Amino acid sequence: MIRASANQFESTLEGLKISVKADHCVELASTFTQCAEGARITVTGVGQAKSFTFEVPELQFNPDSMLYRGALDGSYRAAGTTLIVGDMDLDGSEDFALRTGNAGGYGSPSYSIYLQQAGGHGFVYSPEFSELTEGSLGMFSVSADKIRVPRKSGCCEHWDDVFVVKGHQPVFVARAAPQE
C-alpha cells in the first residue's frame, strides 16, 4: 500500500490496481483506516473494463491487506481485505467486493458487491449479493456451484448459509456445518 498524498492511497497486485481518494480518513488502528465522509475509488485491471470509478459513502480499509485476487475460498477473511476480486455470481466473469463497513455479525466487515455486466461493459452494484455480507462473519466464499455465508450465534453455534445463483440472484438452499 502506498500513500500517494495526504488523501490518496494506491495499491497494486497481479495487474490489479486500486486508487482511493478521500478526505477525512482516520487511522483507528495500525490495520484499520476509516473514511467516514465518502471516497472516490478507481479500480483498474478487473475483467475486460479498462477502469471503473465510483463513489461510496464510507470506506474502511486495512493498509496491509488492500487487494486479493484469486479463489474465493475465504482465505481473505482474517485480514479484512479491502478489495476482493473473483467470480462472485458464478457466471465466469470477475466481479469485486469493496469493504464499506462493519455491518457483519459481531462487527465483522461488510462489503458492497459489484458484478461485471454482460460483455465486460462495466460493473453494477448488487444489493442482493451485498446483503449476504451483512449480519454474517465477513465475506462469503464461492465454490463451483454454491455460495457459503459464514454465520454464528454466541460463542458456540456456527453454521454456513448455502446459496445457489438463479437469474443472477442468490437463492438460499440450506444451512450446513461450516467449512474449515
Short mmCIF file of C-alpha atoms in Angstrom, two decimals:
data_model
loop_
_atom_site.label_atom_id
_atom_site.label_comp_id
_atom_site.label_asym_id
_atom_site.label_seq_id
_atom_site.Cartn_x
_atom_site.Cartn_y
_atom_site.Cartn_z
CA MET A 1 0.00 0.00 0.00
CA ILE A 2 1.35 3.38 -0.98
CA ARG A 3 0.10 6.64 0.42
CA ALA A 4 0.39 8.83 -2.68
CA SER A 5 -0.61 12.00 -0.80
CA ALA A 6 -2.43 13.06 2.36
CA ASN A 7 -5.78 12.00 0.90
CA GLN A 8 -4.86 9.42 -1.75
CA PHE A 9 -3.87 5.77 -1.39
CA GLU A 10 -2.84 3.26 -4.07
CA SER A 11 -2.11 -0.45 -4.17
CA THR A 12 -1.36 -2.94 -6.97
CA LEU A 13 -1.40 -6.74 -7.27
CA GLU A 14 -1.16 -9.00 -10.34
CA GLY A 15 -2.27 -6.36 -12.85
CA LEU A 16 -4.92 -5.07 -10.47
CA LYS A 17 -4.78 -1.51 -9.13
CA ILE A 18 -6.94 0.36 -6.66
CA SER A 19 -6.71 4.11 -6.14
CA VAL A 20 -8.60 5.65 -3.25
CA LYS A 21 -9.12 9.38 -2.92
CA ALA A 22 -10.83 10.52 0.25
CA ASP A 23 -10.77 13.39 2.68
CA HIS A 24 -11.23 12.94 6.40
CA CYS A 25 -9.68 9.46 6.71
CA VAL A 26 -8.78 8.47 10.24
CA GLU A 27 -6.39 5.69 11.22
CA LEU A 28 -8.25 3.93 14.04
CA ALA A 29 -5.60 1.21 14.44
CA SER A 30 -2.46 0.18 12.56
CA THR A 31 -4.57 -2.21 10.47
CA PHE A 32 -7.73 -0.13 10.15
CA THR A 33 -8.40 3.21 8.44
CA GLN A 34 -11.89 4.68 8.11
CA CYS A 35 -13.03 7.28 5.58
CA ALA A 36 -16.45 8.09 7.04
CA GLU A 37 -17.24 11.00 4.72
CA GLY A 38 -17.01 9.08 1.47
CA ALA A 39 -14.36 8.04 -1.00
CA ARG A 40 -13.77 8.02 -4.74
CA ILE A 41 -12.34 4.71 -5.89
CA THR A 42 -10.81 3.77 -9.22
CA VAL A 43 -10.25 0.08 -9.94
CA THR A 44 -8.13 -0.94 -12.92
CA GLY A 45 -7.47 -4.45 -14.24
CA VAL A 46 -10.69 -6.27 -13.32
CA GLY A 47 -12.41 -8.12 -16.14
CA GLN A 48 -12.48 -6.52 -19.57
CA ALA A 49 -13.16 -2.97 -18.42
CA LYS A 50 -10.14 -0.66 -18.60
CA SER A 51 -11.08 1.04 -15.34
CA PHE A 52 -14.09 1.65 -13.17
CA THR A 53 -14.56 4.73 -10.97
CA PHE A 54 -17.29 5.15 -8.40
CA GLU A 55 -18.03 6.84 -5.09
CA VAL A 56 -19.04 5.23 -1.82
CA PRO A 57 -20.44 6.99 1.26
CA GLU A 58 -17.96 5.20 3.54
CA LEU A 59 -14.80 3.14 3.10
CA GLN A 60 -12.88 1.09 5.62
CA PHE A 61 -9.56 -0.48 4.78
CA ASN A 62 -6.59 -2.36 6.08
CA PRO A 63 -3.49 -0.69 4.57
CA ASP A 64 -1.61 -4.00 4.89
CA SER A 65 -4.29 -6.02 3.07
CA MET A 66 -5.71 -3.85 0.30
CA LEU A 67 -6.11 -6.39 -2.52
CA TYR A 68 -6.97 -10.04 -3.01
CA ARG A 69 -7.44 -11.73 -6.37
CA GLY A 70 -7.98 -15.45 -6.64
CA ALA A 71 -10.13 -18.31 -5.47
CA LEU A 72 -12.99 -17.14 -3.26
CA ASP A 73 -12.16 -19.69 -0.60
CA GLY A 74 -12.41 -17.48 2.47
CA SER A 75 -8.65 -17.10 2.99
CA TYR A 76 -9.05 -13.30 2.78
CA ARG A 77 -11.40 -13.10 5.79
CA ALA A 78 -8.91 -12.87 8.66
CA ALA A 79 -7.13 -9.82 7.21
CA GLY A 80 -10.33 -7.87 6.46
CA THR A 81 -9.14 -7.34 2.89
CA THR A 82 -10.38 -4.10 1.28
CA LEU A 83 -10.89 -5.16 -2.37
CA ILE A 84 -11.62 -8.79 -3.24
CA VAL A 85 -11.71 -9.83 -6.90
CA GLY A 86 -13.21 -13.10 -8.14
CA ASP A 87 -16.32 -14.64 -9.68
CA MET A 88 -18.99 -13.95 -7.06
CA ASP A 89 -22.11 -14.74 -9.09
CA LEU A 90 -20.87 -17.95 -10.77
CA ASP A 91 -21.07 -16.57 -14.33
CA GLY A 92 -17.37 -16.96 -15.19
CA SER A 93 -16.60 -13.20 -15.03
CA GLU A 94 -14.53 -11.38 -12.44
CA ASP A 95 -16.56 -9.29 -10.02
CA PHE A 96 -15.37 -7.38 -6.98
CA ALA A 97 -16.26 -6.69 -3.38
CA LEU A 98 -15.28 -3.48 -1.62
CA ARG A 99 -15.19 -3.25 2.16
CA THR A 100 -17.53 -0.43 3.09
CA GLY A 101 -18.39 -1.06 6.71
CA ASN A 102 -18.67 -3.31 9.75
CA ALA A 103 -22.30 -4.38 9.36
CA GLY A 104 -21.36 -8.06 9.59
CA GLY A 105 -22.14 -10.08 12.69
CA TYR A 106 -20.14 -9.10 15.76
CA GLY A 107 -18.68 -6.11 13.88
CA SER A 108 -17.30 -8.21 11.02
CA PRO A 109 -16.53 -6.48 7.72
CA SER A 110 -19.37 -5.88 5.28
CA TYR A 111 -18.90 -5.38 1.56
CA SER A 112 -20.50 -3.68 -1.42
CA ILE A 113 -20.55 -6.20 -4.27
CA TYR A 114 -20.15 -5.07 -7.88
CA LEU A 115 -20.97 -7.60 -10.61
CA GLN A 116 -19.46 -7.40 -14.08
CA GLN A 117 -22.07 -6.65 -16.73
CA ALA A 118 -22.50 -8.95 -19.72
CA GLY A 119 -19.77 -8.44 -22.30
CA GLY A 120 -17.46 -6.83 -19.74
CA HIS A 121 -19.08 -3.40 -20.08
CA GLY A 122 -18.51 -2.11 -16.57
CA PHE A 123 -19.90 -3.15 -13.22
CA VAL A 124 -23.20 -2.75 -11.42
CA TYR A 125 -23.81 -2.65 -7.67
CA SER A 126 -25.72 -5.70 -6.40
CA PRO A 127 -27.73 -5.08 -3.23
CA GLU A 128 -28.71 -8.79 -3.13
CA PHE A 129 -25.10 -10.05 -3.06
CA SER A 130 -24.03 -7.19 -0.76
CA GLU A 131 -26.70 -8.20 1.78
CA LEU A 132 -25.03 -11.61 2.09
CA THR A 133 -22.16 -9.90 3.96
CA GLU A 134 -24.43 -8.10 6.42
CA GLY A 135 -25.01 -9.98 9.64
CA SER A 136 -22.54 -12.66 8.54
CA LEU A 137 -18.93 -13.20 9.56
CA GLY A 138 -17.49 -11.18 6.69
CA MET A 139 -17.15 -12.01 3.03
CA PHE A 140 -18.72 -15.20 1.70
CA SER A 141 -16.86 -17.98 -0.12
CA VAL A 142 -17.69 -19.37 -3.56
CA SER A 143 -17.26 -22.89 -4.94
CA ALA A 144 -18.06 -24.20 -8.42
CA ASP A 145 -21.83 -24.06 -7.85
CA LYS A 146 -22.53 -22.64 -4.37
CA ILE A 147 -22.02 -19.61 -2.18
CA ARG A 148 -21.36 -20.21 1.52
CA VAL A 149 -22.04 -17.44 4.03
CA PRO A 150 -20.44 -17.97 7.48
CA ARG A 151 -22.72 -17.27 10.46
CA LYS A 152 -22.69 -17.76 14.21
CA SER A 153 -24.78 -17.21 17.29
CA GLY A 154 -22.96 -16.60 20.53
CA CYS A 155 -19.78 -18.45 21.31
CA CYS A 156 -20.57 -21.92 20.15
CA GLU A 157 -23.14 -22.18 17.38
CA HIS A 158 -21.52 -21.87 13.94
CA TRP A 159 -23.01 -22.65 10.51
CA ASP A 160 -22.94 -21.67 6.85
CA ASP A 161 -25.98 -20.49 4.92
CA VAL A 162 -25.69 -22.04 1.45
CA PHE A 163 -26.96 -20.27 -1.68
CA VAL A 164 -27.14 -21.04 -5.38
CA VAL A 165 -27.48 -18.43 -8.11
CA LYS A 166 -30.69 -18.34 -10.16
CA GLY A 167 -31.47 -15.49 -12.53
CA HIS A 168 -28.37 -13.59 -11.34
CA GLN A 169 -29.70 -13.62 -7.74
CA PRO A 170 -28.53 -15.59 -4.67
CA VAL A 171 -31.19 -18.09 -3.54
CA PHE A 172 -30.97 -19.75 -0.10
CA VAL A 173 -30.98 -23.56 -0.28
CA ALA A 174 -29.66 -24.93 3.03
CA ARG A 175 -27.99 -24.43 6.36
CA ALA A 176 -24.83 -26.54 6.71
CA ALA A 177 -21.90 -27.21 9.00
CA PRO A 178 -19.16 -24.62 8.48
CA GLN A 179 -16.34 -25.39 6.07
CA GLU A 180 -12.88 -25.33 7.56
#
